[in-house]
Amino acid sequence: MEPEEPEHHAPGLQFNEPLSWRAGKPIAVADLLRRLQALSMEMRDMEQEENERESFTHVAKELASPNLLAHKDKGVKAWTACCLVDILRLCAPDAPYTGQQLRASRRGQELDPADIFTMLITSIFPALSDPSNAYNNQHMYVLQSLAQVKSIVLLTDIPSSESLTLHLFTSFFDILSGSSKSSTGEQLGKNVEFNMTQILVILVDESTNLPSEVVDIVVAQFLRTDPRAVRTIGGKGKKNGATSAIDDRQATLVLKELPPAYNMAKTICNTCPEKMARYVSQYFNDVILDASASSTGNGVGKDRSHRRKSDDLDESDDDLPSGPTEDGLKELNKAHRLLRELWRASPAVLQNVIPQLEAELSAENVQLRLLATQTLGDIVSGIGAAGPPPPPIMDPAAYPPVSLSSPMEIPSSQNLLTTPSSPQPFPQAHPQAYSHFLGRRQDKSTLIRSAWTTGIGHILSTSAGGVGLSQHDEQRLVSDLARMLGDADEKVRIAAVKAVSNFSFRDVIQKLGSVGGITTNGSVLATLAERVRDRKHHVRVEAMRVLARIWGVAAGEVAAGNEQVLSIIGAAPSKILDTFYANDMEINVLLDHVSFELLLPLGYPPIKAKAAKASGSNSQRVKDSQTNGDGDSESADPDKIRTERILVLVKQLDDKAKKVFFAVQSRQVTLAKIVTAYLQRCEDYNGGVMDENEKQIKDHLTRLIESLSKILPDPSRVSSDLWKFAKMHDRRSYQLIRFCMTPESDYRTVYKAIKEFTKRVEAAPNAPAGLLDTLIPLLYRTSIIVYNKSHVPAIMEYSRTDEKELASTAHEILKEISSRTPEVLKAHVQEICRILQEQAPTHKKPNDAGAVDDLKACAAFAQRFAKEIPQDRRFVQAMTSFALHGTPPEAAKYAVSIMMATSDKKELLARDLVTKSVQDFKYGSEGFLSRLATLSQLVFLVSQEVDEEIDDIIDIAIKQILLQVRTPSSTADYIWSEAIDDECAAKCWALKILVNRLRSHQDDSTLPDTADPVYILLSTLIKKEGELSNTKHTPASHKPRLRLLAARSFLKLCTSKPHDALLTPAAFNALAEVAQDPLLEVRSSFLQRLKKYAAQSKLPQRFYTIPFLLAFEPVQSLKSETATWIRSRAAFFSTIGTHQKGAAKASTVMESVFARLLSLLAHHPDFADTADDLLDFARYIIFYLVNVANPDNVSLIYHVAQRVKQCSDVISATRLTNGKLAEVSPIDPNLYHLSDLAQLVINKFADAHSWSIQTLPAKIRLPSSLFVEIKHHEFAVRIAEKNYLPEPEEGSSMEDKIEALVRASLRAGRTSHKKRKSDADDVGEHRPSKKAKSESHTKGKGAALPIRKASKATATKTPKAKKVVREQSSEVPPSSERRRSGRVQTSAVSGKYAERDDSEDDEEMELLNEEEGKDEAEDEEEEAEEEEEEDEEEEEEEEDDKAGEEDAHVEAEVEVTPAPTINGDDQDGDKRAEEPTPDEEMQDHDADSNADEL
C-alpha cells in the first residue's frame, strides 16, 4: 500500500518506499539498504522546526518493526539506527513512540524482537570498539545524535530499564578500556569518548535512581589506576581477557595520560557531584559501615579498655575473630583504595564519605583503624590507588652532585598515576577529620602508629598532594615525625626512618631542616642521627644508610660551603662514625658498608680519567639521573674530585669521629698483613690437596682464620666461610685481593679489582650463599681506598692552594699517610722536598704555616725510606734553615729528624747544629724557640754527638729558661689558657730537653744518677702545681701546662722499664693526683696520654689504677669515656685465648690492680678514717667494680681485698721508720680501713647482682714495692680479727649505708642508661654542673676535687629499712666470719704468699705484648710496631691536646685481635630480667651504657 501524498503547503518527509514486509516476502538486502540510506540522508538534512511531524509517523512505525530491529545484516541495523535517531531528533521533544513501543514487543508476531534501545545498546554501541568496521560512520552518527539531542533520556522513561542502563554503562566502559584498537591498529577517536561521556552524564543527571550495579561500575573505573585490581574490572568476556594481557605486557610502561574509562568516570562524577555523592556514599555505606558494624557488634566487652595499650599482638589476636572476614577485608581494602582515587578525581563526591571514614578512626577493630589511617594519610597526600610515588633518586655517587641553586627537574619518566595530586587542601576542606587523623599519633596500636608515621611522611614529602601546607601544619608534622623517630616501639621507629628516606635532598633541607639540623636537639635529623645507635639492629641499619645517603648527596653543597646545608646535615658523618665507640661488631661491619658505598662511594665519580678520555672512549661515560648536563665532567679529574670528597668528609668530622676515621685507615696496614698471610696459606692449602706439611699448613691456616673471625660478627659463620673460600682455591681472586691491598695500586686498579672479585664470587658455582657478606667487609678494611697514591697529588695541591679552605685537612691527611702508609708517598716525596726547599726560612723570611705538616710527613717517610729523600746540598741547607729559623718550633724538630734519618754525615751535621744553637743563645733572640726544639731533638736522636756541649745545653734549659720568670704574674692562681706565650713554650721545650736526655741514655748503671735531678724537678712541678720559682711568681697560665707536661713526661719515661723503676711509689701517688687536677684540660689530656700508652701495653700494671680516680669526675663525658676504656681493656685482658702461653696470668691484670688501687687510696691526701669519709672512698671501689667486676672474677677481687689486710704498707713503714724497716713495722691502719671497706662493698655489690663469692686458693701475690708480709703471727691475727670500719655517729649502720650506696649507684647507672645519648652529651659537655664550674677555679691541693662535698649528697640518702647498729670487731659475725674463713684457709698455705716484685708485673705485661699480636704476620708486625713507635715518640712532643680522650680506646678497638663487645649480656635489652620500658627500648647501643646497667 502506497503512502499518501503529503500536502505541499508544509514541508515533510518525501521518502515513500516501504521498509517493512510480510512474512515470507522480505525485501532484498540491497534494496533495503538503499532505501534506508536514502531515508537517512533525507532526514539528516532536515531541521527540527521546519517539518511536519505527522509525516514521520508511518516511517517511524516501520523503523520500529522487528523485521528491521532484528535483521541479521549489520548494515541494515546500522542504517536503521541512523534513521531511528533522526526520527527521535526531528520529533523531539515529543517522541513518536510510547514507553511500551520503545520497550515491548508486538503482539501477534512470531518473532519476539528486541526494542529500539535494546538494538542500539546491544548491537550498535558495541560495534564502536572497532574503528575499522565498514559501518563505523553510521555507528558514530548514532552515538553523536543521541548525545547532542539527548534522546538517550528516553531510556529513563522505559519501565524496568535497569538492565538496559547497566548494559549501556558496561558496554561504554568496556569499549574505552577494552580493545581500543582495531585489527589495523586504528585507535578510537576522542569524539567517541566525548559522546559516550555525554550520554552517561545525561542518564545520571536525568535518572531518579541509578541501579547499584551501575554505581559499582562507575566507581570501579577508578581502580584502573591500581595494578592490583585492573584485571577484575569490567565483565568476563573475551575483551576483558585481552585487556589483562595488555596490562601484563605493559606493566612497566609509564603512562602519559589517564585511561579513557577513568576520565569518563571522572567526568561523570564532576558533572553530577550531588547525585554521585549520594550514590557513592551509599556504595561505601554498604561496604564500610557494614564491616564496621560487624567488627563492633560481636560481643566486644568493656574489659578491652583495661588491657595494656602497648600489647598490640594480643590486641590484634583478640580483634580478628570479631572483625570482618577475609572476603570482607578484601572488599574493605578495595573500597579504601577507591577512596584514595576518588579524592584525586572528584573530591566533591566524598563529602558524605569522609565522616564515615573519620568514624573508622575510632573503631575498636585494629584493621579498620589501620585502613582508615592509611587511607586518610594517602588522601591528604594526594596518593591514589596506584600507590605512592617511587622514592626520589638519591645517588651519592652521582656527578656533578645535586645543587640547591639549580632549578628542580621533573623526571621525564614520571608516572602520571603515581604522581601525588590533590585537587584541594584536605585540612581546609575537612578540618575535623584531619584533626582526628592527627590524633592517631597516640594510638595504642603499634600498627596504627606505624601507618600514621608513614602517612605524615607522605604528606610532608608530597606537600599535601602538591597544594601545600600552612607553615603551622608543616611544622607540626615535622615535629611529630621527630617524635615518631623516638617512639618506644621499633616498628614505629623504622617506619619513621623509612619515611625520611622518601624525602628528596631539597625537601630534607627545606622541610625537615626547617626546625633544625643534626645538632639541634629534638629535630628530625638529630633524632635520626640518634637512631644510628639504636638498640635494634635493623633500625640501626636503615637509619645509618638513610643518614649517610643524605650526606652523600649533599656532599656537593657541603664542599661548596653552603651554610644552610652545613648547619643541617654537616655533622652526619661524625654521628655515623661515632657508632664505632659502641664496640659492636655488627655496627662496625655496617660502618664499613656505609663508608665505602654511601659516604665515599667506590664508584665516585662515575667518569673516566683524563687519559681514558684522551683516547676517545667517551662512549663509556656513566650516565646518572642527577647530572645537570654540566660539561665540566668531561674534562674533570676523577682522582681530584674523589680527593675533594675525602677532604670534605674529614673536615666535617669532630675530634672523636676523626680519630675513628684515622684509626680505621691505620687498621688497614695490620689487617693487610694478616690477609696476605692467609692468602699465602690458602695457596699452600691448594684446595685441600697438599703433598707435604699438611698438618703444619692446616694448623697455621686455622690460626689465621681464627684471628680474622674475631673481628667480624658471628665468628663461627665467618670461620666457615673463610674455610670454604680456601677450598674454592680461586687464584685469580687471591691476586685481586692483593691488588686491593698493595700500596703500589692506584685507585682505578683497586676499584676494578673489588668489582671483579665481587662478580667472580657471585658467579662461582661452588661459592656458598652469603660468602660475600664475610669477604666484602674484610676487603673494605684491607684495601688501599683512602690512603691511595692516586689521591696524593690532589692532596698536595689542596695543601698548597687552600682551595675551598681544605689546606689544613689536606696537611692532616698527608701527615697520616706518611705515618701509616708511607709507601704511597714514594712517587711524590721528591715533590714534597722540592716545595720544602722553596719554603725554607731565613732570619728575615719566615716559612709558610703549612710547611710544618709537610716536614712531619717527610720525617715519617724518612723513617721508613731514608734513601728516597734527597741528600743534595741544597736540601740539607733548607733543613738546616728550618732547624734554626723554622716556625713553629715543631718545624725545627721535624727538620732535624729528617736530617738525622737520611744524611750520611749526620754526626757532622749534628755537631754543627748544636754549635749554632748553643752559641750566643739568648732568650728572646730570633729563632730561640727553634733552637730549643732542635736541641731537644738532637739530644734524643744523637746523644753522643752532643755530649761535648751537654753542660751548656743543660745550663740553657735550667738556668736561662726554667728557673727564670719573665712574664708578670696575675692575680689568678691556676688557670688554663689556650694561647701559649713564648716563655711558656720555651719552658716546655727546656723540659723536653731534660726528658729526652734521659730517654736517650744508654748506660743503665749511670741512669739513676743522671735521672735523679730530673725526676725531682718533674715531681716538684707535679706536687707544686707547676711552680718552680721559690718566690712563687710563675704566671698562672704557665703552671697548668708545666704540670701537665711533667706528668706526661713521667708517662713517657715509664714506658721504659729502667726509667719506670726509678719512679718511687710515693712519686707515683703524686703523679696519680694529676687525674684529679682542678682543670679539666689538664686531667683530660693527662688521662688521654695514659690511656694511649696503656692501650699499646707500654705502661706497667700500676698505671691502670689512675683511671679509677675518676669516680668523682664532675664532667660526665670524661667519666663515661674513661669507664668505656676501662671496660674495653678489662674485656681484652679477660678474652685472651686460654691456649696462649701465659694467658692465665694475663687474664688477671685488672683484678690484680685492685690491690694497687687500695694502696693508692690509702695515701690519697683526702683520706680520713671517719665513717663519712670512708663512705666517700667506697665510691672509688664501686666505680672499680662497676667497670671490672663480673660473676667470674668477683671472687678473685674479694680475695685480693682480703690479702691486703694480711700485709703491711711499705710506703708508710718507710716513712715512719725513716727509711729503715724494723722487724715489726709500725702499722698504718689506712690500708686496713680500706681492706674492710672493700670487702663489705664487694659483698653488697655481689648481693645486688645475685653473684656468689667463692673461696679461692692462695695464688695471688701482692707487689713487694707496696706490701710486705706481717711476720709476727699474733700481730697478723689481731689485725685480721679487728673490724676497722667505724660506725656512723647517727643514722643507719655502716653496712646499711654501704648497701644503700651500692644500690643508689646501680639505680643511677640505670637512669643514665635510659637517657638519650644526645641528652647525656649535652649535660656532660655543654652544661656542666655547678660543682664542675666551681672546681675549675679551686685553689690549693687540698681542693683538687672536694670528695667529701661531692659524696655527701649521695651519702645522705638513708635506706628504707633502718637496722640495729652493731659493734665493731668480733661482734659482726657475718663479715668477720667471711673474712676469718678466708684468712684461716689462706694462712694454712702462707708459705705460698711470697710477695711479688714489680719486675714480675712488668714481665707479665711483656708477656702480654708478646702474645697479643702473635699471628702469621708476627715478624712483620713487630717491625712495623717498632717503626710506628719511633714515629709515636715524635708525636708525643706536640702540644696539640685535641686528640681527645677516646684515642687510646679507638686504638685498642682496631687491634688485630680487638676487644669483644663489652658486657654483651647487657647490650641486648631483651635479655634483661625486667620488662624494658619504652625509653629503655630506644636507647643507644653504646658501650658507655653497658657498665651503667650493672
PDB file of N, CA and C in Angstrom, residues 797-844:
ATOM      1  N   GLU A 797      98.140  19.344  46.246  1.00  0.00           N
ATOM      2  CA  GLU A 797      97.665  20.575  45.591  1.00  0.00           C
ATOM      3  C   GLU A 797      96.752  21.359  46.515  1.00  0.00           C
ATOM      4  N   TYR A 798      95.835  20.659  47.180  1.00  0.00           N
ATOM      5  CA  TYR A 798      94.945  21.347  48.118  1.00  0.00           C
ATOM      6  C   TYR A 798      95.725  21.936  49.288  1.00  0.00           C
ATOM      7  N   SER A 799      96.773  21.252  49.721  1.00  0.00           N
ATOM      8  CA  SER A 799      97.555  21.761  50.850  1.00  0.00           C
ATOM      9  C   SER A 799      98.280  23.058  50.490  1.00  0.00           C
ATOM     10  N   ARG A 800      98.609  23.235  49.205  1.00  0.00           N
ATOM     11  CA  ARG A 800      99.311  24.454  48.779  1.00  0.00           C
ATOM     12  C   ARG A 800      98.360  25.584  48.441  1.00  0.00           C
ATOM     13  N   THR A 801      97.261  25.250  47.763  1.00  0.00           N
ATOM     14  CA  THR A 801      96.365  26.298  47.254  1.00  0.00           C
ATOM     15  C   THR A 801      95.286  26.696  48.240  1.00  0.00           C
ATOM     16  N   ASP A 802      94.993  25.831  49.225  1.00  0.00           N
ATOM     17  CA  ASP A 802      93.904  26.080  50.176  1.00  0.00           C
ATOM     18  C   ASP A 802      92.576  26.284  49.453  1.00  0.00           C
ATOM     19  N   GLU A 803      92.396  25.590  48.346  1.00  0.00           N
ATOM     20  CA  GLU A 803      91.146  25.652  47.611  1.00  0.00           C
ATOM     21  C   GLU A 803      90.012  25.118  48.480  1.00  0.00           C
ATOM     22  N   LYS A 804      88.929  25.865  48.539  1.00  0.00           N
ATOM     23  CA  LYS A 804      87.762  25.536  49.354  1.00  0.00           C
ATOM     24  C   LYS A 804      88.128  25.350  50.829  1.00  0.00           C
ATOM     25  N   GLU A 805      89.188  26.023  51.256  1.00  0.00           N
ATOM     26  CA  GLU A 805      89.635  26.013  52.647  1.00  0.00           C
ATOM     27  C   GLU A 805      89.911  24.595  53.150  1.00  0.00           C
ATOM     28  N   LEU A 806      90.549  23.803  52.316  1.00  0.00           N
ATOM     29  CA  LEU A 806      90.839  22.413  52.658  1.00  0.00           C
ATOM     30  C   LEU A 806      92.317  22.179  52.934  1.00  0.00           C
ATOM     31  N   ALA A 807      93.104  23.236  53.037  1.00  0.00           N
ATOM     32  CA  ALA A 807      94.550  23.061  53.191  1.00  0.00           C
ATOM     33  C   ALA A 807      94.895  22.356  54.494  1.00  0.00           C
ATOM     34  N   SER A 808      94.309  22.791  55.609  1.00  0.00           N
ATOM     35  CA  SER A 808      94.652  22.181  56.895  1.00  0.00           C
ATOM     36  C   SER A 808      94.261  20.711  56.921  1.00  0.00           C
ATOM     37  N   THR A 809      93.109  20.404  56.352  1.00  0.00           N
ATOM     38  CA  THR A 809      92.694  18.996  56.289  1.00  0.00           C
ATOM     39  C   THR A 809      93.626  18.193  55.396  1.00  0.00           C
ATOM     40  N   ALA A 810      94.040  18.780  54.293  1.00  0.00           N
ATOM     41  CA  ALA A 810      94.968  18.086  53.395  1.00  0.00           C
ATOM     42  C   ALA A 810      96.286  17.798  54.103  1.00  0.00           C
ATOM     43  N   HIS A 811      96.789  18.775  54.860  1.00  0.00           N
ATOM     44  CA  HIS A 811      98.021  18.554  55.622  1.00  0.00           C
ATOM     45  C   HIS A 811      97.830  17.425  56.633  1.00  0.00           C
ATOM     46  N   GLU A 812      96.674  17.411  57.252  1.00  0.00           N
ATOM     47  CA  GLU A 812      96.410  16.395  58.266  1.00  0.00           C
ATOM     48  C   GLU A 812      96.402  14.999  57.662  1.00  0.00           C
ATOM     49  N   ILE A 813      95.755  14.846  56.528  1.00  0.00           N
ATOM     50  CA  ILE A 813      95.712  13.530  55.879  1.00  0.00           C
ATOM     51  C   ILE A 813      97.078  13.157  55.339  1.00  0.00           C
ATOM     52  N   LEU A 814      97.785  14.120  54.793  1.00  0.00           N
ATOM     53  CA  LEU A 814      99.136  13.837  54.297  1.00  0.00           C
ATOM     54  C   LEU A 814     100.034  13.356  55.434  1.00  0.00           C
ATOM     55  N   LYS A 815      99.831  13.935  56.590  1.00  0.00           N
ATOM     56  CA  LYS A 815     100.602  13.527  57.761  1.00  0.00           C
ATOM     57  C   LYS A 815     100.252  12.091  58.160  1.00  0.00           C
ATOM     58  N   GLU A 816      98.969  11.757  58.111  1.00  0.00           N
ATOM     59  CA  GLU A 816      98.549  10.397  58.439  1.00  0.00           C
ATOM     60  C   GLU A 816      99.087   9.394  57.426  1.00  0.00           C
ATOM     61  N   ILE A 817      99.063   9.762  56.163  1.00  0.00           N
ATOM     62  CA  ILE A 817      99.572   8.858  55.137  1.00  0.00           C
ATOM     63  C   ILE A 817     101.050   8.579  55.361  1.00  0.00           C
ATOM     64  N   SER A 818     101.793   9.622  55.677  1.00  0.00           N
ATOM     65  CA  SER A 818     103.226   9.434  55.886  1.00  0.00           C
ATOM     66  C   SER A 818     103.517   8.562  57.093  1.00  0.00           C
ATOM     67  N   SER A 819     102.636   8.604  58.105  1.00  0.00           N
ATOM     68  CA  SER A 819     102.865   7.790  59.288  1.00  0.00           C
ATOM     69  C   SER A 819     102.412   6.355  59.091  1.00  0.00           C
ATOM     70  N   ARG A 820     101.255   6.158  58.427  1.00  0.00           N
ATOM     71  CA  ARG A 820     100.659   4.828  58.347  1.00  0.00           C
ATOM     72  C   ARG A 820     101.087   4.059  57.109  1.00  0.00           C
ATOM     73  N   THR A 821     101.002   4.692  55.976  1.00  0.00           N
ATOM     74  CA  THR A 821     101.345   4.010  54.721  1.00  0.00           C
ATOM     75  C   THR A 821     102.280   4.894  53.910  1.00  0.00           C
ATOM     76  N   PRO A 822     103.492   5.075  54.364  1.00  0.00           N
ATOM     77  CA  PRO A 822     104.410   5.975  53.644  1.00  0.00           C
ATOM     78  C   PRO A 822     104.758   5.465  52.250  1.00  0.00           C
ATOM     79  N   GLU A 823     104.485   4.186  51.977  1.00  0.00           N
ATOM     80  CA  GLU A 823     104.815   3.649  50.657  1.00  0.00           C
ATOM     81  C   GLU A 823     104.120   4.408  49.539  1.00  0.00           C
ATOM     82  N   VAL A 824     102.932   4.907  49.811  1.00  0.00           N
ATOM     83  CA  VAL A 824     102.186   5.586  48.751  1.00  0.00           C
ATOM     84  C   VAL A 824     102.787   6.950  48.427  1.00  0.00           C
ATOM     85  N   LEU A 825     103.693   7.427  49.265  1.00  0.00           N
ATOM     86  CA  LEU A 825     104.309   8.731  49.014  1.00  0.00           C
ATOM     87  C   LEU A 825     105.570   8.629  48.171  1.00  0.00           C
ATOM     88  N   LYS A 826     106.005   7.410  47.849  1.00  0.00           N
ATOM     89  CA  LYS A 826     107.266   7.250  47.142  1.00  0.00           C
ATOM     90  C   LYS A 826     107.317   8.062  45.856  1.00  0.00           C
ATOM     91  N   ALA A 827     106.226   8.042  45.131  1.00  0.00           N
ATOM     92  CA  ALA A 827     106.209   8.733  43.843  1.00  0.00           C
ATOM     93  C   ALA A 827     106.104  10.237  43.989  1.00  0.00           C
ATOM     94  N   HIS A 828     105.842  10.734  45.210  1.00  0.00           N
ATOM     95  CA  HIS A 828     105.568  12.157  45.371  1.00  0.00           C
ATOM     96  C   HIS A 828     106.472  12.821  46.397  1.00  0.00           C
ATOM     97  N   VAL A 829     107.355  12.048  47.042  1.00  0.00           N
ATOM     98  CA  VAL A 829     108.168  12.644  48.083  1.00  0.00           C
ATOM     99  C   VAL A 829     109.143  13.667  47.516  1.00  0.00           C
ATOM    100  N   GLN A 830     109.605  13.449  46.295  1.00  0.00           N
ATOM    101  CA  GLN A 830     110.509  14.428  45.692  1.00  0.00           C
ATOM    102  C   GLN A 830     109.829  15.775  45.524  1.00  0.00           C
ATOM    103  N   GLU A 831     108.552  15.742  45.171  1.00  0.00           N
ATOM    104  CA  GLU A 831     107.810  16.986  45.020  1.00  0.00           C
ATOM    105  C   GLU A 831     107.651  17.688  46.357  1.00  0.00           C
ATOM    106  N   ILE A 832     107.409  16.908  47.425  1.00  0.00           N
ATOM    107  CA  ILE A 832     107.291  17.499  48.755  1.00  0.00           C
ATOM    108  C   ILE A 832     108.610  18.150  49.163  1.00  0.00           C
ATOM    109  N   CYS A 833     109.703  17.454  48.898  1.00  0.00           N
ATOM    110  CA  CYS A 833     111.015  18.014  49.253  1.00  0.00           C
ATOM    111  C   CYS A 833     111.322  19.276  48.448  1.00  0.00           C
ATOM    112  N   ARG A 834     110.921  19.294  47.199  1.00  0.00           N
ATOM    113  CA  ARG A 834     111.153  20.489  46.378  1.00  0.00           C
ATOM    114  C   ARG A 834     110.387  21.682  46.949  1.00  0.00           C
ATOM    115  N   ILE A 835     109.155  21.432  47.370  1.00  0.00           N
ATOM    116  CA  ILE A 835     108.355  22.509  47.951  1.00  0.00           C
ATOM    117  C   ILE A 835     108.990  23.011  49.243  1.00  0.00           C
ATOM    118  N   LEU A 836     109.509  22.081  50.036  1.00  0.00           N
ATOM    119  CA  LEU A 836     110.155  22.488  51.283  1.00  0.00           C
ATOM    120  C   LEU A 836     111.392  23.334  51.009  1.00  0.00           C
ATOM    121  N   GLN A 837     112.137  22.989  49.974  1.00  0.00           N
ATOM    122  CA  GLN A 837     113.311  23.801  49.628  1.00  0.00           C
ATOM    123  C   GLN A 837     112.902  25.222  49.276  1.00  0.00           C
ATOM    124  N   GLU A 838     111.803  25.359  48.554  1.00  0.00           N
ATOM    125  CA  GLU A 838     111.345  26.692  48.168  1.00  0.00           C
ATOM    126  C   GLU A 838     110.836  27.478  49.373  1.00  0.00           C
ATOM    127  N   GLN A 839     110.338  26.777  50.389  1.00  0.00           N
ATOM    128  CA  GLN A 839     109.753  27.450  51.548  1.00  0.00           C
ATOM    129  C   GLN A 839     110.736  27.611  52.701  1.00  0.00           C
ATOM    130  N   ALA A 840     111.989  27.264  52.496  1.00  0.00           N
ATOM    131  CA  ALA A 840     112.965  27.330  53.585  1.00  0.00           C
ATOM    132  C   ALA A 840     113.045  28.743  54.147  1.00  0.00           C
ATOM    133  N   PRO A 841     113.011  28.878  55.480  1.00  0.00           N
ATOM    134  CA  PRO A 841     113.030  30.227  56.084  1.00  0.00           C
ATOM    135  C   PRO A 841     114.458  30.762  56.242  1.00  0.00           C
ATOM    136  N   THR A 842     114.534  32.038  56.488  1.00  0.00           N
ATOM    137  CA  THR A 842     115.796  32.692  56.849  1.00  0.00           C
ATOM    138  C   THR A 842     115.528  33.558  58.074  1.00  0.00           C
ATOM    139  N   HIS A 843     116.567  34.271  58.537  1.00  0.00           N
ATOM    140  CA  HIS A 843     116.352  35.134  59.694  1.00  0.00           C
ATOM    141  C   HIS A 843     115.472  36.328  59.347  1.00  0.00           C
ATOM    142  N   LYS A 844     115.230  36.547  58.055  1.00  0.00           N
ATOM    143  CA  LYS A 844     114.362  37.653  57.638  1.00  0.00           C
ATOM    144  C   LYS A 844     113.012  37.165  57.109  1.00  0.00           C
TER     145      LYS A 844
END
